[in-house]
Every structure is written in C-alpha cells, then in structure tokens.
Coordinates of C-alpha atoms in Angstrom, one line a residue:
X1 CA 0.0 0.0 0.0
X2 CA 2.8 2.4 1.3
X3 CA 4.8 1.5 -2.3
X4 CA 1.7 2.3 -4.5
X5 CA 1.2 5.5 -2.7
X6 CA 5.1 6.7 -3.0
X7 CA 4.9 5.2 -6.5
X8 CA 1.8 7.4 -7.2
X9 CA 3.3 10.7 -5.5
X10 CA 6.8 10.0 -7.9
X11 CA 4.3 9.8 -10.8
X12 CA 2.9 12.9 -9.8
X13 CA 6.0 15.2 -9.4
X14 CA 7.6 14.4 -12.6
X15 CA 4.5 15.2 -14.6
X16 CA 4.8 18.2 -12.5
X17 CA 8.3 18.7 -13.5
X18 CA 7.8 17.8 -17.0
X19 CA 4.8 20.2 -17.0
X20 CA 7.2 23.4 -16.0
X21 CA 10.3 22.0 -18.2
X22 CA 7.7 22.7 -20.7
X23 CA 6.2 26.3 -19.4
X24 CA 10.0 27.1 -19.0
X25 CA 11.1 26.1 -22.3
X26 CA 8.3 28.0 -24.0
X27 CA 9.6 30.9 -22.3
X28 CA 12.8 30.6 -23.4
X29 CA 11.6 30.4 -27.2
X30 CA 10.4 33.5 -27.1
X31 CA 12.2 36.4 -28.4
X32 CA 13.7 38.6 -25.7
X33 CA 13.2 42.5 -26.5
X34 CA 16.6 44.0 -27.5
X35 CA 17.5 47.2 -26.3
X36 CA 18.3 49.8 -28.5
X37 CA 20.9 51.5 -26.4
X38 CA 24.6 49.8 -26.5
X39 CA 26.6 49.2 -23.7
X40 CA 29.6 51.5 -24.8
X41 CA 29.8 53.6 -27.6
X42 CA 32.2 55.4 -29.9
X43 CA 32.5 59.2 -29.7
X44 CA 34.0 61.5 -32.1
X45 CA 35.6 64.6 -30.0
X46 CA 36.3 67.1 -32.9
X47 CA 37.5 69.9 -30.4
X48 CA 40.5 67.3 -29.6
X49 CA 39.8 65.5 -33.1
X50 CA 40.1 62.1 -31.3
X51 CA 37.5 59.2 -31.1
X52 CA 36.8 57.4 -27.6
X53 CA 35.5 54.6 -26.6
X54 CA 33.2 55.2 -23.3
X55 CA 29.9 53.7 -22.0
X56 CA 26.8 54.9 -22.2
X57 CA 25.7 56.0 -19.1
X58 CA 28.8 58.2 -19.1
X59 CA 28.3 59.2 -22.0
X60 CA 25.1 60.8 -20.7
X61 CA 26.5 62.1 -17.7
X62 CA 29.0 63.7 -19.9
X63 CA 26.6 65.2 -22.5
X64 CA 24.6 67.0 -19.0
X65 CA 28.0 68.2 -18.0
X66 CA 28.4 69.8 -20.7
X67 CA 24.6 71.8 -21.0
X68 CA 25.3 73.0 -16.9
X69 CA 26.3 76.2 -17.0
X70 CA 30.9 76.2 -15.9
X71 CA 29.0 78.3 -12.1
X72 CA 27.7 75.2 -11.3
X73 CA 24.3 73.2 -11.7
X74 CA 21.2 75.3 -11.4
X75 CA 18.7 72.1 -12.6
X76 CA 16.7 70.2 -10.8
X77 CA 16.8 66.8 -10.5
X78 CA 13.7 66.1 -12.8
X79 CA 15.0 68.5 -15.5
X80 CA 17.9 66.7 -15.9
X81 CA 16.3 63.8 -16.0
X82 CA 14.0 65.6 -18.9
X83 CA 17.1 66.6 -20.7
X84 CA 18.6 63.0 -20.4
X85 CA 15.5 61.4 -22.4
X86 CA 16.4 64.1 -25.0
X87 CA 20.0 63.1 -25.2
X88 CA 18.9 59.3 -25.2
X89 CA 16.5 60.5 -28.2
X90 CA 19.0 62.1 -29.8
X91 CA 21.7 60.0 -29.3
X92 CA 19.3 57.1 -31.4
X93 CA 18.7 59.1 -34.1
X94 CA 22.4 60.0 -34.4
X95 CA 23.4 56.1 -34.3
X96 CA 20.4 55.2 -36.8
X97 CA 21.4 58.0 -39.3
X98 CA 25.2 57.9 -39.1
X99 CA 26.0 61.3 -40.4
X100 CA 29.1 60.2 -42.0
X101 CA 30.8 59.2 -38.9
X102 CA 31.0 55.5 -39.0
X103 CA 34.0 55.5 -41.6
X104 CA 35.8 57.5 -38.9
X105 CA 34.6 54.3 -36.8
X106 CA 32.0 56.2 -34.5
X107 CA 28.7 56.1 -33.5
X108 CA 28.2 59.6 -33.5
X109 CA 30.0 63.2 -32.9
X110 CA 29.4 65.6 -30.1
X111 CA 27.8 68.4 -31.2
X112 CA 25.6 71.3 -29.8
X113 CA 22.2 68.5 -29.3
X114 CA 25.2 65.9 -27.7
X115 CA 27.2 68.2 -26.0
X116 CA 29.6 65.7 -24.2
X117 CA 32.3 66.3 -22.0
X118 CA 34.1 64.7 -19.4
X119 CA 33.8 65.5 -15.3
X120 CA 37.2 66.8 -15.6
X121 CA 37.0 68.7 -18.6
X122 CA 34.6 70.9 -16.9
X123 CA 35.4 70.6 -13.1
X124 CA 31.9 69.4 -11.8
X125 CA 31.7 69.6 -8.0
X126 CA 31.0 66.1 -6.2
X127 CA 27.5 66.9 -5.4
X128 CA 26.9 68.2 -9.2
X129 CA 28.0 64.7 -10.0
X130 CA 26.0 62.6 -7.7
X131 CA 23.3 65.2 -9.0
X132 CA 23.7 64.2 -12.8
X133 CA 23.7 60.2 -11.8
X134 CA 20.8 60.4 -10.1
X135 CA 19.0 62.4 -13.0
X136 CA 20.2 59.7 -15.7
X137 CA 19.6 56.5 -13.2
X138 CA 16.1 57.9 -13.0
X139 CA 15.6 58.5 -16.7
X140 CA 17.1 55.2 -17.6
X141 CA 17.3 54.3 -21.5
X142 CA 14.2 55.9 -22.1
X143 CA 13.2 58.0 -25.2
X144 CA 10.6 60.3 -27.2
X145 CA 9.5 58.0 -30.3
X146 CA 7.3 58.7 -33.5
X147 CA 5.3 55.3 -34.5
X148 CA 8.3 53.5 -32.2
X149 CA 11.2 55.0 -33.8
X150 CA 13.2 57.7 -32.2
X151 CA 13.1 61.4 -33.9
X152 CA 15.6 63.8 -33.3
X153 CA 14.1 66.5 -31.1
X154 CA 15.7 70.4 -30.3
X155 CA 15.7 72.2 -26.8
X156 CA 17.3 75.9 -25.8
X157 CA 18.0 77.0 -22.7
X158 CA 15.5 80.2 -22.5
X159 CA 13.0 80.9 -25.3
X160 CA 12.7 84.1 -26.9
X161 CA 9.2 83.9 -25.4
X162 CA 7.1 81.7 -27.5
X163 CA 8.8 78.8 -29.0
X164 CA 9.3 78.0 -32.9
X165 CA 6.2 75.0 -33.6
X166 CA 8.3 72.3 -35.4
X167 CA 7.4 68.6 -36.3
X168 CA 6.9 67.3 -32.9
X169 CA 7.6 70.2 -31.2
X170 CA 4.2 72.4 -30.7
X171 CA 5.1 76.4 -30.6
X172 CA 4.6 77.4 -26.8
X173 CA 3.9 80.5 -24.9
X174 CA 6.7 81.2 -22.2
X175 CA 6.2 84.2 -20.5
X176 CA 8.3 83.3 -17.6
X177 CA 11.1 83.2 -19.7
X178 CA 11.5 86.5 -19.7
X179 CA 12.1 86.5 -16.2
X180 CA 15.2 84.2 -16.5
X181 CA 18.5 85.0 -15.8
X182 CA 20.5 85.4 -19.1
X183 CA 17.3 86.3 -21.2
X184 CA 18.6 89.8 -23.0
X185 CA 22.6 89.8 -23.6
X186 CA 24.2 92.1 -25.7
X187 CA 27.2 92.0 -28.0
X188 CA 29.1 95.5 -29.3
X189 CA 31.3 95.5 -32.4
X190 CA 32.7 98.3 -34.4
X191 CA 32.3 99.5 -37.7
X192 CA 35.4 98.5 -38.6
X193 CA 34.9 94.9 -36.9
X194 CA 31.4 94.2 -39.0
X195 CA 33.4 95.4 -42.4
X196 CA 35.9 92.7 -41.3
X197 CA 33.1 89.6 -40.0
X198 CA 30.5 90.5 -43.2
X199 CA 33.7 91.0 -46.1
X200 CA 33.2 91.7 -49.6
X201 CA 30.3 94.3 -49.4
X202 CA 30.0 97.9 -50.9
X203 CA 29.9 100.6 -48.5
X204 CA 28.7 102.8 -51.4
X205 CA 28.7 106.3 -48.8
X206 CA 26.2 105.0 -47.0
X207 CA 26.3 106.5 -43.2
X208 CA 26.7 103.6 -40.6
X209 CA 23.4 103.6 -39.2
X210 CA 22.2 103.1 -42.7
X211 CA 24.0 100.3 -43.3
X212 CA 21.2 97.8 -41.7
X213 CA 17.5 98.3 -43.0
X214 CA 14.8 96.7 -43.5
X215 CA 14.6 93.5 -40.6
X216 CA 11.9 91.3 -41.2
X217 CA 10.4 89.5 -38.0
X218 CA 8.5 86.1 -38.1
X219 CA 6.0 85.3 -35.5
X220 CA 8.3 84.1 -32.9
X221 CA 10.6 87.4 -33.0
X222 CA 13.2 85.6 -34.9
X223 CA 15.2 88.0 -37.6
X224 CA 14.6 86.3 -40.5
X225 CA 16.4 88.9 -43.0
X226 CA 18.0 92.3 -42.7
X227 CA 19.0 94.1 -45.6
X228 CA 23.3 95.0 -44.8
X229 CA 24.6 96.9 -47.7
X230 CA 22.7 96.0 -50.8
X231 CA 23.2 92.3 -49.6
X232 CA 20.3 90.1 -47.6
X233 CA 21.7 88.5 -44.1
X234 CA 19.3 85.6 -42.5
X235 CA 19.7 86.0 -38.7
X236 CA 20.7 82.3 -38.9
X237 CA 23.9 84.0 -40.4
X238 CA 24.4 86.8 -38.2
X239 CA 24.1 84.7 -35.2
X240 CA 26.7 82.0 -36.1
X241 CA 29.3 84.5 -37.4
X242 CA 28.7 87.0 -34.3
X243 CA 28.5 84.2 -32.0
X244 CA 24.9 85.6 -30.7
X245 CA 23.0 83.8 -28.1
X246 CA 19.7 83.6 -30.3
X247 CA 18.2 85.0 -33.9
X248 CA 15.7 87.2 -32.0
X249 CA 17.8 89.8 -32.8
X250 CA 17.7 93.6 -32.4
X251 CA 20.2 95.8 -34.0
X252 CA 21.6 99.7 -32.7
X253 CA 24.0 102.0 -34.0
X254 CA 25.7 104.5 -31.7
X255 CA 28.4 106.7 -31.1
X256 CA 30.4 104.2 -34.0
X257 CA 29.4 100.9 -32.8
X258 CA 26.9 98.3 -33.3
X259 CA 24.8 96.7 -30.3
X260 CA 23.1 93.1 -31.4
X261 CA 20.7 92.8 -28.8
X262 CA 19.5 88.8 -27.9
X263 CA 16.1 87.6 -26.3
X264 CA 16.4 84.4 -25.1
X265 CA 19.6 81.5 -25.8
X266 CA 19.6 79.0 -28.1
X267 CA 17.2 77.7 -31.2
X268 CA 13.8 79.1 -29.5
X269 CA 12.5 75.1 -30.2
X270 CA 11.3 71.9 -28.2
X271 CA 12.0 72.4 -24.6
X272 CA 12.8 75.4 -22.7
X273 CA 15.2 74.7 -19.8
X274 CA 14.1 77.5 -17.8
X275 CA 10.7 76.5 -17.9
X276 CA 11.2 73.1 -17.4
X277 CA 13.3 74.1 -14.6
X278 CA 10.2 76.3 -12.8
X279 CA 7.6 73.1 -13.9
X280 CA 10.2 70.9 -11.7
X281 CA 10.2 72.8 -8.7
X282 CA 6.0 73.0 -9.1
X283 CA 7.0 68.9 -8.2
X284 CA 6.1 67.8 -11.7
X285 CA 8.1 64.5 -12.9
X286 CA 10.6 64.6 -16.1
X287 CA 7.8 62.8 -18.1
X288 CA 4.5 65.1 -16.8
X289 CA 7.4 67.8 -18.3
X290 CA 8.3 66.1 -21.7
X291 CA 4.9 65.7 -22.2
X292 CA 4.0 69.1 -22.3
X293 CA 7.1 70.1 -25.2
X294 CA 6.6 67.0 -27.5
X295 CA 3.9 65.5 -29.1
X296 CA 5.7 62.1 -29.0
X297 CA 5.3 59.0 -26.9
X298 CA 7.7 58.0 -24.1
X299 CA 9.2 54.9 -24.6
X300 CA 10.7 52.8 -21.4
X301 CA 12.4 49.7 -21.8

C-alpha cells in the first residue's frame, strides 16, 4: 500500500516537473526585447579630433555636463532627468542615421544636441556629480518615439518667449522666460569689426546707421532677414558669425558701434530649460514635463 502511494506521488512530481520543463522552455523560445541602447559607444571629439571609446551612461552624464552652466548646476533633478530622455532621443537618431561618422569608426560626434564632455574637462563639483547620476539612473534608457522609432528632437535654454512650432515640437507661450537669468545679452562691435566679420560688401557712402535696414520679424521674434549693404543676411547668419545667443535679434547704432541685442539663448524650439526648470520645482516628474514640449510617446524599456 505504502509502495503504490510513494509510487503514485513520484508519478505525480515528474509530470509536475515535466509540465514546468515545458512552461520554462516555452519561455525561453520567445524572443527577448533588445535594447536599442549599447553598452559603450564610440565618440568622435572634434575639439580634440580624437575618437573614444566610453559607456553609455557616461556618455550621458557627460553630454549633462556639458549643457550645466561652468558656475555650477542650477537644474533640478527632474529636469535633468527631462534633458537625459532628450539626449537618449537624440543620441538614437544619431546612431540610426550615421552622419558620416561610421568611416571614422564612431557612432556619433558631439555636437551642440550631444554636447559631451568629461567630469574633468569641466570641473563638476562632487554633489553636481551625484546630481547628474541620479537624473540619468532615474531616466534610464528611455526616449521620445514617432510610431516606435526615435526622432531627433531640439531644446534651448530660454526661449525668446514663445517657442518656434516644429514637427513634434508644438510652438509654446513662455512668459516666464523672460524673467530668466540670461534672457537679454548684448554683443558690441565696431564699424570696422562688422566690415571685417560680413567681407566683400560695398559701402557705397552710406552713413553707418544706414547700413542695416529693412529686418523682417516672423512670428516668434526671430530676424529672419536684414538688408546689410545691398546684400540680404538671414539671422541664422548673423548669429553664427557674431557668436549671438539667439536670432531674435535687435540691432543699434551709436556713437560708431553696433549693439546686437538677444532675447532668449539658443534655437527658441522643443523644450525650454528654464521653464522646465520652474515646472520641476511645481514637483512635476521629467515625463509630466516632456509631455507638455513634444507631441511624441515616451518609450521605457
């Protein structure tokens, strides 16, 4: 009696067995999701026109290094979280698309939307550090997708006021962006210096204060065109060869010099940091803040 019993309960627990071998091994058949981040990646560092190899997560750390202003960290923890997604966005889209830089045998480049520089390169503080870790531990590998596939998305530190609507990125009224530090800066050059930066134009007698007419203005308070001399400048132009914060740009001309006045810093698109910032400290998470910037979805592995 005893042996049929034992017999039976043997029976019973390898059909048991047998049953979860099975349940296991099913499992096990099915595809595991890959994630689209690497482990380490390949950096090209054209300021020191080397390529190094580093991993990820520092990689990140080093790309929020390098948007902190050199007097230290003024973000909250949730922004930078925010403005790690971006990077992780960005960084994907620079990977899928290449730009050229695989022959040089890297993933991608830093640039102004991967900004990436090392702890020492820019003397973070310890608790800066710790700061930065935390904000790209609690943003993980996630990032802002279009129909699953990641998009490369903008951001600027202050907007000119209202931001510039791009795909994905719905224009936005920021008036507290006038309020931030850094919102109006002003840059001063000469006569002389402008002849020099804009060469191979005709003075033809004109008076100095003459020699910029006409601005046009789009809706966000970007200069779009100013006539300089009988030639058309886009303020994309004068920004990048006066080294301007921003193309909402105002232009003076007194006592022989030339005031370029800037509202806000950077491309006046996606996310402003500022307001980000202020939305943080109203205790409103990185993806509460994402969502109200870009019409895309959040993806979290």
């Amino acid at each position: 009696m005893h042996k049929k019993i034992i017999l039976t309960a043997v029976s019973s627990m390898i059909a048991l067995a047998a049953v979860f071998a099975a349940v296991f091994a099913d499992i096990s058949k099915k595809p595991q999701k890959v994630s689209p981040f690497p482990d380490t990646i390949t950096v090209y560092i054209s300021r020191n026109k080397c390529i190094e190899q580093i991993s990820y997560d520092k990689f990140v750390e080093g790309c929020l290094c390098g948007i902190i202003p050199n007097t230290g960290n003024i973000y909250e923890e949730q922004t930078l979280a925010a403005i790690a997604v971006i990077i992780n966005t960005n960084a994907l889209a620079a990977m899928k698309t290449k730009g050229g830089f695989e022959a040089m045998g890297a993933d991608l480049a830093v640039c102004e939307e991967l900004p990436y520089v090392s702890y020492a390169d820019k003397a973070i503080n310890h608790a800066d550090r710790k700061l930065i870790q935390s904000a790209v531990k609690t943003a993980g590998r996630s990032y802002l997708s279009y129909n699953g596939e990641p998009v490369a998305v903008k951001m600027c530190s202050i907007s000119s006021g209202k931001t510039r609507e791009l795909t994905f990125m719905p224009s936005r009224e920021l008036p507290e962006d006038a309020f931030a530090k850094g919102y109006l800066t002003e840059r001063a050059f000469t006569e002389n210096e402008i002849l020099y930066l804009f060469s191979g134009v005709n003075i033809e007698e004109k008076a100095p204060s003459a020699w910029f007419s006409s601005p046009v203005y789009d809706e966000y308070g970007a200069l779009v065109s100013v006539d300089f001399l009988g030639q058309s400048l886009s303020g994309e132009k004068i920004r990048s060869v006066l080294k301007l914060k921003s193309c909402a740009i105002s232009i003076e001309h007194r006592d022989e010099t030339f005031f370029f006045r800037c509202k806000g810093n950077g491309d006046n698109a996606g996310m402003s940091l500022n307001a980000a910032n202020i939305a943080a400290k109203n205790k409103k998470s990185f993806d509460e803040i994402l969502a109200e910037f870009y019409a895309l979805e959040l993806i979290s592995p």
